C-alpha cells in the first residue's frame, strides 16, 4: 500500500499522534475523537513507513472485543494478516507470557485459570477448611479483598497488618488461599497479572528479553489501569521502548474496581519530556451536547484539560423533565421513545441509562406495559451461564484431572447419588494429603473409604473421563466438545427443567459445539498447546469480561458504567437527583464526587443526536421514599443549552420561569384546584398555584412554596390540600 493512504481519514492532531517521534507520548483522546483509529494507524505507520517488525509491537487493550476490533482495523489498513502480532488484553497477554514461562513463574505446565465463579468456589472451600462461619466471613467479601491486594501488587505477606482483627483474619485467609492455589497450580484473574509482575521483577533474563523484543508499546484506555498493570508496563518500557499511552482522564470511572485515574499524571512524571497531543474533535455528538458536557466536566479539579468540539450541526437543546415520581418518569421516557419511533426511527437507537441497577425495575415495567422489546445490557455472557460452565468443567477434566474447581462443580451434575457427606470426605482427604480432589478420590477408592453405593458412583464418574480422553484423542475440537456434552448427560439433565429455561439451556449447549467449530486459536511460536486447552482458556478469559454483546431492534437499558464505549442517537439519563446521581456515598468524598462527575460526562457523550435528562421530585427506591433536589450536574449545564419539557409542551428553562406564562384566576380543568389558590403539601409545606398544564388525571400544577422552592407536581400523586 502507499504510505500516504494511511493519512487519508485522519485530522491534523490524529496525524501528529500517528507520526510522532517522541519516545513517550500521551494522547488525550476525548469521547468520540477516534482513539482506536489513531492506535490502529500508528501501528500501520510503524510497520509500513518505519519498517518496524510487527512482532516487536505490543498493543494492549482492556477487552477481548476491543482487541479483536483493533487487530481487524490494523489488518484492514496494512492489507495483510498480522499472525503472531502481540495485541490483547492485560489478562490475555499475561496468560500468553505464563504459558511460555510457566517454569520460571513457578507454575506447573498444566496450570488452570480460575474465572470469578471458580475463584469464589475455591474461597468457600478455604473458609470451610479453616472452620470459619461464612455468614461472618462472606466468601464474596474475601474474594474482593484478595483481588484488591493483587491489584496493588501485594501478596499476603506484603499486606500491612496493625491491630485490626478484621484485616488480620482476611490476610490469614488470603495466605491459606495462596497455598491452596500454589499446591493445585490454580491461577485467578488477579494472579495472571501479579504472577507476571513478579516474574519480570525477579527474573532479569526474562525481563531483558521482552524489553529488547518490544521496541514499541501502545496502551489503550490508559486511565483505567490499576497499580499492577501500570508497574507491568513500566518495567517493559524501562529500557527505552517507545511508549504511547492513549486515554482520557475525564472518562476514568472505574476507581471502585482498582483503576487509578492519576496514572495519566504519573505517566508524565515518570517519563520526562512526554509529548502530549489532545484529540478534541468529536465525530459523534452535536455541539449542544458537547458544550454541555464540557461545562459539567470543567468543575473537576486536576484535569489535564481539553475541550470537545465538532463541525457537525448544533443540534437540539437537552430536554429536562421533572417528574413527580419514578412512575411518572418511566411513563415519560416510554412516551418519548414511542414518539421517536413514530418519526420513523428504530428502537435499537435508544438507550436508557441509570446510576443504580435498582432503577431498572420501574422502567422495565413501563416498557412492558407498552409491549416494547428491550434488553438489559450487561446481562450474563455466554460463558457465564450455568449450563456452559458445567460443560466447560467436563472439558477441563477431559484435558486434565487436577482441576479441583471443575471436579467439584460437576461431580454430582447430573445427580449421581453422591451426597454432601461424601464430598466432604473427599475434601478432607485432599486437605490431609495436600493433594487434588481427583487423587484423594482414587486413594479413598483404593482403601475402601466410601460406602459401596458412593464408591460405585464415583468410580463410574472417574472412569468416564478416561474413556472420553481415549475416544476423542485424535478428533477435531468440535467433535471432542460434542461427544463430551453428549456423554456427560447434561442435555437430558437440562431437558428436565420446565418450560423455556430448559429449552434455552439445551440450545446453549448446542451453541457451545458451534463455538468450538468457529474457534480460531492464536498461533504463536512459543507455545505448543492442544486446541482443547486453548479453547478452555479462551472461555475462561471471555467469562472474565463484563462487556455484553450488542442487541438489535430493542431498547437498551444499562448502568452509566456499562455505557462507556457505546453510542446511541437517543439517550435518556434518568435519576438526575442528589443522593442518586451523584450517589449519596460519593457526595462527601471529593475524589469520589469527581468520579461521579466523570460518569456524568461519559453518560452525556454517549448521545449522538438527542439527550434527555430526567429527575423525580419523589422517588421510592430500596423500599423507602426520598425527596431529593435535582442533581448538581444539572445545575452545571448552562440554561441556554436546555429546554424544560412539560406534558403540554416545551418551556424554556429560566431562573424566573415560575413567573412566566402564569394564568391568574383560571381553573385547572377537571380538578378541584385553580390558579392563585393556596395549597398544603406534606413535605414542602404551604404554597400558591401559579401555573398548570394538562387536565384531570394528567394535570400538573406549578406551586411556589413559601420556602422559596417552585415545583411542578402531578395532581394525581401530590396529595395537595386546599387551604
XYZ file of C-alpha atoms in Angstrom:
723
model
C 0.000 0.000 0.000
C 1.033 3.633 -0.499
C 2.074 5.126 2.863
C 0.126 8.303 2.090
C -3.093 6.271 2.205
C -2.630 5.834 5.943
C -3.433 9.511 6.490
C -6.476 9.863 4.275
C -9.056 9.644 7.078
C -7.085 11.453 9.811
C -7.347 15.012 11.054
C -4.225 17.037 11.923
C -3.908 16.101 15.638
C -4.516 12.443 14.743
C -1.751 12.614 12.102
C 0.623 14.137 14.668
C -0.108 11.304 17.091
C 0.401 8.665 14.408
C 3.785 10.018 13.240
C 5.204 11.376 16.499
C 8.851 10.509 17.098
C 8.617 11.143 20.841
C 9.893 8.296 22.998
C 6.967 8.831 25.361
C 3.670 10.148 24.039
C 0.412 10.804 25.871
C -2.633 11.058 23.615
C -5.541 12.660 25.477
C -8.394 11.290 23.414
C -11.757 12.840 24.202
C -15.020 10.951 23.830
C -15.753 10.109 20.200
C -12.450 11.580 18.955
C -11.178 8.471 17.143
C -8.636 6.985 19.547
C -8.974 3.448 18.147
C -8.354 4.880 14.696
C -5.191 6.584 15.949
C -3.752 3.434 17.559
C -4.508 1.286 14.505
C -2.998 3.834 12.128
C 0.029 4.281 14.414
C 0.760 0.550 14.202
C 0.286 0.640 10.415
C 2.631 3.633 10.169
C 5.315 1.855 12.192
C 5.103 -1.254 10.010
C 4.763 0.355 6.571
C 6.664 3.634 6.913
C 9.209 2.835 9.633
C 9.786 -0.842 8.750
C 9.224 -1.951 12.340
C 8.845 -5.699 12.789
C 5.200 -6.347 13.798
C 6.401 -8.825 16.440
C 8.234 -6.024 18.257
C 4.996 -4.048 18.779
C 2.897 -4.621 21.905
C -0.658 -3.263 21.803
C -2.710 -3.514 24.988
C -6.487 -3.118 25.242
C -8.979 -3.688 28.054
C -11.483 -6.090 26.493
C -11.273 -9.003 24.083
C -13.798 -7.233 21.892
C -11.574 -4.148 21.666
C -8.586 -6.365 20.932
C -10.371 -8.131 18.078
C -11.556 -4.803 16.675
C -8.047 -3.338 16.914
C -6.431 -6.290 15.158
C -9.089 -6.190 12.446
C -8.576 -2.483 11.815
C -4.809 -2.859 11.591
C -5.114 -5.751 9.148
C -7.532 -3.706 7.022
C -5.060 -0.819 6.842
C -1.904 -2.820 6.127
C -3.884 -5.259 3.951
C -2.320 -8.371 5.418
C -2.877 -10.777 8.300
C -0.887 -9.958 11.434
C -0.203 -13.537 12.548
C 1.706 -13.536 15.844
C 1.178 -9.822 16.470
C 1.008 -9.080 20.214
C -2.375 -7.399 20.552
C -4.575 -8.293 23.502
C -5.888 -7.525 26.952
C -3.682 -7.334 30.045
C -5.046 -10.711 31.099
C -4.637 -12.266 27.666
C -1.052 -11.080 27.289
C -0.206 -12.189 30.836
C -1.691 -15.602 30.108
C 0.425 -15.847 26.957
C 3.580 -14.984 28.907
C 2.829 -17.511 31.655
C 2.151 -20.279 29.136
C 5.612 -19.598 27.714
C 7.431 -19.094 31.032
C 5.426 -21.365 33.338
C 8.536 -22.921 34.824
C 10.275 -19.602 35.589
C 6.993 -18.368 37.082
C 6.829 -21.320 39.477
C 3.810 -22.995 37.873
C 3.042 -26.426 36.532
C 2.761 -26.524 32.762
C -0.896 -27.552 33.044
C -1.930 -24.689 35.341
C -5.648 -23.848 35.306
C -7.283 -20.438 35.098
C -9.991 -19.707 37.664
C -12.736 -17.406 36.461
C -14.619 -15.360 39.030
C -17.136 -18.057 39.940
C -14.491 -20.756 40.195
C -12.416 -18.491 42.427
C -15.463 -17.992 44.634
C -15.897 -21.759 44.973
C -12.257 -22.201 45.990
C -12.559 -19.441 48.595
C -15.657 -21.144 50.018
C -13.572 -24.298 50.413
C -10.861 -22.334 52.197
C -13.346 -20.724 54.586
C -14.819 -24.115 55.418
C -11.404 -25.749 55.877
C -10.474 -23.015 58.369
C -13.619 -23.662 60.410
C -14.939 -20.136 59.811
C -18.588 -19.086 59.745
C -19.268 -17.943 56.168
C -22.009 -15.598 57.408
C -19.361 -13.672 59.356
C -16.678 -14.133 56.711
C -18.601 -13.981 53.405
C -16.645 -15.552 50.515
C -17.617 -12.687 48.174
C -16.126 -10.150 50.551
C -12.970 -12.235 50.905
C -12.756 -12.541 47.130
C -12.956 -8.764 46.784
C -10.239 -8.314 49.440
C -7.856 -10.788 47.789
C -8.342 -9.319 44.325
C -7.811 -5.799 45.661
C -4.456 -6.799 47.203
C -3.362 -8.408 43.951
C -4.310 -5.260 42.025
C -1.908 -3.416 44.340
C 0.927 -5.944 43.738
C 0.575 -7.393 47.253
C 0.961 -10.999 48.346
C -0.451 -11.953 51.739
C 2.997 -11.483 53.300
C 3.134 -7.925 51.913
C -0.176 -6.700 53.361
C 0.401 -4.405 56.304
C -1.448 -5.628 59.404
C -1.778 -3.486 62.539
C -4.153 -4.213 65.409
C -7.126 -4.595 63.077
C -8.587 -8.081 63.706
C -10.645 -7.990 60.501
C -7.634 -7.274 58.288
C -5.517 -9.763 60.221
C -8.065 -12.542 59.604
C -8.502 -11.556 55.955
C -4.745 -11.800 55.427
C -4.730 -15.208 57.108
C -7.461 -16.413 54.739
C -5.547 -14.902 51.799
C -2.446 -16.883 52.864
C -4.330 -20.198 53.021
C -5.925 -19.421 49.647
C -2.477 -18.718 48.170
C -1.154 -22.009 49.477
C -4.067 -23.957 48.025
C -3.699 -22.276 44.613
C 0.047 -22.871 44.657
C -0.444 -26.528 45.535
C -3.029 -27.086 42.803
C -1.440 -24.710 40.265
C -4.549 -22.521 40.041
C -4.349 -19.005 38.658
C -7.177 -16.487 39.145
C -7.510 -13.341 37.047
C -5.626 -11.165 39.513
C -2.902 -13.783 39.733
C -2.353 -13.713 35.956
C -1.118 -10.136 36.264
C 0.581 -10.421 39.643
C 2.470 -13.581 38.648
C 3.820 -11.860 35.516
C 4.744 -8.768 37.532
C 6.720 -10.917 39.990
C 8.296 -12.881 37.121
C 9.574 -9.720 35.418
C 10.678 -8.181 38.699
C 12.680 -11.194 39.864
C 13.928 -12.715 36.612
C 16.257 -10.287 34.864
C 16.793 -12.574 31.902
C 13.089 -12.790 31.048
C 12.625 -9.056 31.630
C 15.532 -8.105 29.371
C 14.236 -10.444 26.653
C 10.890 -8.663 26.459
C 12.401 -5.218 26.893
C 14.511 -5.914 23.806
C 11.605 -7.517 21.987
C 9.045 -4.745 22.441
C 10.509 -1.611 20.927
C 7.037 -0.040 20.728
C 4.325 -0.255 23.401
C 0.845 1.171 22.817
C -1.811 1.132 25.545
C -5.483 1.974 25.056
C -7.793 3.265 27.854
C -4.753 4.154 29.954
C -6.918 5.918 32.538
C -8.356 2.525 33.526
C -5.045 0.934 34.505
C -4.545 -0.221 38.098
C -1.281 -0.442 40.043
C -0.108 -3.869 38.895
C -0.890 -3.022 35.260
C 0.979 0.271 35.499
C 4.031 -1.398 37.058
C 3.974 -4.173 34.440
C 4.103 -1.604 31.625
C 6.707 0.477 33.428
C 9.092 -2.489 33.664
C 8.693 -3.391 29.997
C 9.357 0.199 28.891
C 12.254 0.806 31.288
C 14.990 0.156 28.741
C 13.863 2.864 26.352
C 10.950 1.490 24.359
C 8.691 3.940 22.579
C 5.707 4.143 24.911
C 2.360 5.581 23.831
C -0.457 5.922 26.348
C -3.883 6.720 24.906
C -6.663 7.671 27.291
C -8.926 10.291 28.767
C -8.671 11.375 32.389
C -12.231 12.711 32.077
C -13.508 9.174 31.426
C -11.885 7.421 34.384
C -14.937 5.850 36.068
C -13.669 2.549 37.456
C -11.980 3.625 40.682
C -14.228 1.187 42.576
C -12.500 -1.728 40.853
C -8.918 -0.531 41.245
C -8.399 1.821 38.280
C -6.272 4.862 39.074
C -7.102 7.990 37.103
C -3.887 9.541 38.445
C -1.863 7.083 36.352
C -2.120 9.529 33.457
C -0.408 12.179 35.596
C 2.113 9.586 36.812
C 2.946 8.856 33.188
C 4.040 12.438 32.530
C 6.072 12.429 35.762
C 7.746 9.046 35.218
C 8.590 9.730 31.582
C 10.214 13.114 31.260
C 9.764 15.152 28.083
C 6.492 13.380 27.353
C 4.760 14.856 24.332
C 1.031 15.478 24.912
C -1.369 15.539 21.976
C -5.037 16.323 22.516
C -7.731 14.811 20.319
C -10.646 17.212 20.790
C -12.623 16.949 17.569
C -15.649 14.777 18.280
C -17.271 12.762 15.486
C -20.237 11.541 17.499
C -22.349 14.228 19.169
C -23.943 17.571 18.365
C -22.274 20.780 19.533
C -25.027 21.378 22.126
C -24.308 18.047 23.812
C -20.543 18.594 23.691
C -20.762 22.131 25.054
C -22.928 20.922 27.939
C -20.552 18.045 28.725
C -17.562 20.416 28.606
C -19.204 22.752 31.108
C -20.003 19.919 33.524
C -16.524 18.381 33.492
C -14.848 21.772 33.960
C -15.964 21.602 37.593
C -13.460 18.813 38.276
C -10.046 19.720 39.652
C -6.636 18.456 38.487
C -7.636 17.755 34.892
C -5.041 17.780 32.137
C -7.612 19.736 30.192
C -9.236 19.570 26.782
C -12.435 20.838 25.161
C -14.501 18.746 22.793
C -15.820 20.371 19.622
C -17.447 19.274 16.394
C -18.033 20.656 12.923
C -21.375 18.859 12.812
C -24.758 20.508 13.368
C -25.618 22.413 16.542
C -28.451 20.024 17.372
C -31.450 20.211 19.677
C -31.212 21.522 23.236
C -31.003 18.966 26.034
C -34.506 18.135 27.245
C -35.014 18.219 31.020
C -38.041 16.512 32.541
C -39.009 16.989 36.170
C -41.214 14.047 37.135
C -43.374 13.731 40.219
C -42.096 10.228 40.996
C -40.316 7.292 39.360
C -43.540 6.024 37.724
C -44.146 9.402 36.113
C -40.503 9.450 34.993
C -40.781 5.991 33.420
C -44.041 6.866 31.643
C -42.430 9.973 30.197
C -39.381 8.071 28.962
C -41.504 5.397 27.280
C -43.795 8.019 25.724
C -40.781 9.870 24.324
C -39.452 6.636 22.841
C -42.817 5.992 21.189
C -42.653 9.486 19.678
C -39.183 8.671 18.368
C -40.449 5.500 16.689
C -43.459 7.363 15.284
C -40.971 9.598 13.450
C -39.593 6.573 11.624
C -36.651 5.859 13.935
C -35.664 2.463 15.374
C -35.760 1.142 18.932
C -32.157 -0.055 18.784
C -31.116 3.602 18.506
C -32.321 4.203 22.065
C -30.505 3.763 25.375
C -31.837 4.396 28.884
C -29.037 4.964 31.385
C -29.215 4.907 35.169
C -26.818 5.150 38.100
C -28.213 2.219 40.066
C -29.405 -1.159 38.809
C -32.376 -0.874 41.161
C -33.787 1.876 38.924
C -34.385 -0.513 36.055
C -37.394 -2.282 37.593
C -39.892 0.557 37.145
C -38.505 1.388 33.712
C -38.888 -2.238 32.640
C -42.470 -2.358 33.882
C -43.372 0.783 31.930
C -41.786 -0.636 28.780
C -43.581 -3.958 29.215
C -46.938 -2.213 29.588
C -46.451 -0.816 26.105
C -45.226 -4.189 24.756
C -41.946 -2.739 23.551
C -38.911 -5.028 23.159
C -35.949 -4.240 25.403
C -32.689 -5.735 26.628
C -30.703 -5.241 29.799
C -27.203 -4.552 28.521
C -24.558 -6.315 30.589
C -26.541 -9.457 31.431
C -24.952 -12.879 31.712
C -22.489 -13.600 28.949
C -22.461 -16.912 27.150
C -19.581 -18.447 29.074
C -21.020 -17.317 32.409
C -24.236 -19.325 32.028
C -24.601 -22.298 34.351
C -25.049 -24.927 31.652
C -21.984 -23.683 29.766
C -19.857 -23.640 32.916
C -20.969 -27.227 33.585
C -19.931 -28.316 30.093
C -16.614 -26.458 30.336
C -15.903 -28.217 33.632
C -16.326 -31.580 31.916
C -13.956 -30.459 29.166
C -11.399 -29.321 31.757
C -11.449 -32.790 33.288
C -11.103 -34.431 29.886
C -7.961 -32.347 29.390
C -6.537 -32.939 32.888
C -7.836 -34.410 36.133
C -6.246 -31.983 38.594
C -8.747 -29.111 38.259
C -10.486 -29.168 41.650
C -12.958 -26.391 40.831
C -14.176 -28.283 37.759
C -14.257 -31.597 39.644
C -16.310 -30.174 42.492
C -18.735 -28.413 40.157
C -19.841 -31.496 38.203
C -19.172 -34.482 40.447
C -22.915 -34.601 41.097
C -24.233 -32.790 37.993
C -26.211 -34.563 36.671
C -27.086 -36.147 40.044
C -25.298 -39.463 40.693
C -26.285 -40.023 44.292
C -23.040 -38.533 45.600
C -24.092 -36.678 48.739
C -22.688 -33.732 50.663
C -21.147 -36.050 53.257
C -19.230 -37.983 50.594
C -17.908 -34.777 49.028
C -16.823 -33.603 52.472
C -14.854 -36.849 52.948
C -13.091 -36.206 49.629
C -12.253 -32.612 50.616
C -10.868 -33.681 53.978
C -8.708 -36.359 52.355
C -7.365 -33.824 49.851
C -6.569 -31.318 52.597
C -4.923 -34.006 54.726
C -2.711 -35.250 51.916
C -2.281 -31.809 50.309
C -3.357 -33.288 47.021
C -6.064 -32.817 44.398
C -9.669 -33.963 44.845
C -9.196 -36.437 41.984
C -6.203 -38.113 43.643
C -7.975 -38.057 47.001
C -10.886 -39.934 45.401
C -8.533 -42.503 43.944
C -6.889 -43.090 47.325
C -10.262 -43.437 49.020
C -11.406 -45.944 46.387
C -8.212 -47.959 46.783
C -8.658 -48.073 50.560
C -12.442 -48.632 50.729
C -13.035 -45.129 52.061
C -16.563 -44.881 50.602
C -19.803 -46.727 51.034
C -20.354 -49.254 48.262
C -23.010 -47.065 46.627
C -20.848 -43.939 46.689
C -17.810 -45.902 45.501
C -19.729 -47.247 42.509
C -20.966 -43.760 41.531
C -17.557 -42.120 41.913
C -15.713 -44.884 40.099
C -18.144 -44.653 37.191
C -17.735 -40.858 37.101
C -13.929 -41.061 37.064
C -13.747 -43.887 34.529
C -15.914 -41.907 32.113
C -13.135 -39.352 31.666
C -10.530 -41.991 30.893
C -12.873 -43.336 28.214
C -13.618 -39.852 26.867
C -9.936 -38.976 26.640
C -9.190 -42.198 24.781
C -12.173 -41.980 22.414
C -11.575 -38.337 21.452
C -7.792 -38.388 21.271
C -7.430 -37.733 17.527
C -10.699 -35.892 16.886
C -11.267 -32.257 15.977
C -12.035 -29.786 18.745
C -15.745 -29.501 17.968
C -16.097 -33.295 17.949
C -14.440 -33.508 21.375
C -16.881 -30.898 22.692
C -19.880 -32.575 21.059
C -19.094 -36.065 22.382
C -18.219 -34.775 25.856
C -21.524 -32.914 26.159
C -23.477 -35.915 24.868
C -21.872 -38.406 27.250
C -21.942 -36.060 30.241
C -25.721 -36.363 30.434
C -26.108 -32.582 30.601
C -28.553 -32.390 27.697
C -31.018 -34.830 29.269
C -30.439 -33.202 32.652
C -31.347 -29.724 31.400
C -34.244 -31.014 29.287
C -35.927 -31.916 32.575
C -36.086 -28.235 33.551
C -39.540 -26.904 32.889
C -40.503 -24.515 30.111
C -38.356 -22.075 28.207
C -35.491 -22.229 30.694
C -34.717 -25.876 29.936
C -35.033 -25.380 26.186
C -32.710 -22.403 26.297
C -30.076 -24.336 28.236
C -30.124 -27.185 25.713
C -29.841 -24.687 22.841
C -26.877 -23.063 24.580
C -25.116 -26.414 24.862
C -25.599 -26.883 21.125
C -24.219 -23.404 20.605
C -21.087 -24.386 22.537
C -20.395 -27.016 19.887
C -20.835 -24.270 17.282
C -18.434 -22.062 19.213
C -15.865 -24.862 19.111
C -16.335 -25.156 15.343
C -15.769 -21.422 14.900
C -12.879 -21.226 17.364
C -9.669 -19.932 15.816
C -6.828 -20.146 18.351
C -3.980 -17.667 18.365
C -0.924 -19.273 16.852
C 2.390 -18.164 18.218
C 5.750 -19.837 18.033
C 6.433 -20.036 21.752
C 3.631 -22.462 22.612
C 2.608 -25.993 21.766
C -0.876 -26.206 23.249
C -3.714 -28.539 22.350
C -6.731 -26.904 20.736
C -8.873 -28.110 23.651
C -6.664 -26.371 26.206
C -6.668 -23.127 24.192
C -10.456 -23.309 23.901
C -10.787 -23.826 27.670
C -8.517 -20.859 28.388
C -10.359 -18.730 25.831
C -13.656 -19.472 27.589
C -12.222 -18.600 30.999
C -10.791 -15.301 29.755
C -14.020 -14.417 27.935
C -16.090 -15.124 31.046
C -13.968 -12.595 32.925
C -15.203 -9.687 30.861
C -18.298 -7.749 31.750
C -18.950 -6.275 28.335
C -22.253 -7.658 26.948
C -22.950 -8.436 23.323
C -24.804 -5.894 21.238
C -28.534 -6.306 20.593
C -30.623 -5.060 17.720
C -34.124 -3.635 17.372
C -34.701 -3.290 21.104
C -34.415 -0.502 23.658
C -31.217 -0.943 25.638
C -31.214 -0.375 29.392
C -27.907 -0.141 31.196
C -25.992 1.458 34.016
C -23.909 4.501 33.243
C -20.799 2.416 33.873
C -21.888 -0.148 31.269
C -22.458 2.578 28.687
C -18.800 3.539 28.357
C -17.555 2.974 24.826
C -21.064 2.884 23.323
C -23.063 5.459 21.394
C -26.740 5.928 20.565
C -28.725 8.538 18.623
C -31.199 8.928 21.523
C -30.106 8.745 25.168
C -32.030 9.157 28.429
C -30.119 9.682 31.679
C -32.628 9.032 34.447
C -32.470 9.749 38.164
C -30.633 13.074 37.894
C -31.004 13.716 41.629
C -28.751 14.469 44.566
C -28.162 11.282 46.524
C -28.762 9.117 43.472
C -26.547 10.800 40.903
C -24.175 11.826 42.357
C -24.589 8.829 44.628
C -25.109 9.577 48.308
C -21.986 7.585 49.230
C -19.862 9.816 46.990
C -21.088 13.280 47.893
C -18.882 13.742 50.966
C -15.681 12.485 49.323
C -14.143 14.995 46.849
C -12.377 12.266 44.857
C -15.480 10.100 44.562
C -17.582 13.128 43.672
C -15.192 13.905 40.836
C -15.546 10.333 39.588
C -19.337 10.727 39.666
C -18.956 13.865 37.551
C -16.768 11.966 35.099
C -19.516 9.347 34.973
C -21.982 12.101 34.079
C -19.633 13.300 31.347
C -19.400 9.767 29.963
C -23.181 9.399 30.005
C -23.808 12.693 28.225
C -21.278 11.977 25.497
C -22.940 8.655 24.633
C -25.660 10.659 22.869
C -25.247 11.379 19.189
C -28.375 13.406 18.376
C -30.774 13.856 21.288
C -30.249 13.791 25.044
C -32.901 13.732 27.783
C -32.144 14.071 31.483
C -34.898 13.296 33.961
C -35.315 13.627 37.711
C -38.150 13.000 40.142
C -39.495 15.116 42.966
C -40.102 11.953 44.983
C -38.572 8.515 44.440
C -39.319 5.155 46.030
C -36.064 3.238 45.892
C -34.813 0.380 48.077
C -38.174 0.363 49.850
C -38.181 3.940 51.101
C -39.357 7.295 49.793
C -36.936 10.144 49.299
C -37.379 13.780 48.322
C -34.164 14.932 46.707
C -33.370 18.096 44.752
C -32.220 17.927 41.160
C -28.602 16.874 40.656
C -25.853 19.468 40.898
C -24.748 18.179 37.499
C -27.978 19.534 36.028
C -27.245 22.930 37.564
C -23.797 22.844 35.953
C -25.314 22.654 32.457
C -25.818 26.194 31.040
C -29.508 27.091 30.932
C -29.336 28.198 27.301
C -28.430 24.619 26.306
C -31.547 23.072 27.857
C -35.297 23.114 27.440
C -37.693 22.031 30.178
C -40.239 19.556 28.892
C -43.826 19.660 30.108
C -46.599 17.248 29.294
C -48.377 20.039 27.455
C -45.343 21.313 25.554
C -41.900 22.799 25.964
C -40.970 25.727 28.204
C -37.524 27.309 28.137
C -35.670 26.810 31.394
C -35.086 30.060 33.271
C -34.468 31.175 36.819
C -37.618 33.307 36.542
C -39.738 30.678 34.838
C -42.064 30.409 37.826
C -43.491 33.817 36.934
C -43.670 33.332 33.162
C -46.833 32.211 31.425
C -48.895 32.249 34.652
C -52.655 32.330 34.085
C -54.150 34.038 37.105
C -57.730 33.316 38.189
C -58.055 30.281 35.871
C -59.310 26.862 36.964
C -57.248 23.730 36.451
C -59.552 21.698 34.146
C -61.293 18.679 35.681
C -59.676 19.186 39.097
C -60.652 20.955 42.309
C -57.787 23.445 42.030
C -57.401 26.882 40.445
C -54.612 29.343 39.822
C -53.749 31.632 42.731
C -55.073 29.113 45.260
C -53.055 28.365 48.407
C -52.343 24.662 48.986
C -50.514 22.480 51.502
C -48.057 19.657 50.657
C -46.984 17.251 53.401
C -43.276 17.604 52.561
C -42.898 21.060 51.005
C -45.362 22.987 53.176
C -47.684 25.807 52.019
C -47.569 27.468 48.626
C -49.513 29.122 45.796
C -50.527 27.551 42.453
C -49.022 29.718 39.693
C -49.491 27.686 36.538
C -50.836 24.401 35.168
C -50.774 22.153 32.131
C -52.889 19.192 31.106
C -56.210 18.288 32.685
C -57.796 15.777 35.019
C -55.522 12.866 35.949
C -52.809 14.237 33.640
C -52.821 17.723 35.144
C -49.601 19.171 36.572
C -49.502 22.328 38.644
C -46.640 24.732 39.333
C -46.557 25.643 43.013
C -44.463 28.438 44.512
C -43.865 27.246 48.092
C -43.230 29.641 50.964
C -39.778 28.075 51.320
C -38.940 29.831 48.016
C -38.948 26.492 46.153
C -41.016 26.199 42.989
C -42.056 22.735 41.875
C -44.189 21.157 39.172
C -46.344 18.430 40.699
C -48.749 15.827 39.301
C -52.139 16.487 40.892
C -52.889 12.740 40.943
C -49.927 11.950 43.209
C -49.114 15.148 45.082
C -51.976 14.893 47.630
C -52.310 18.673 47.775
C -54.770 20.058 50.314
C -56.709 23.243 49.696
C -56.273 25.949 52.322
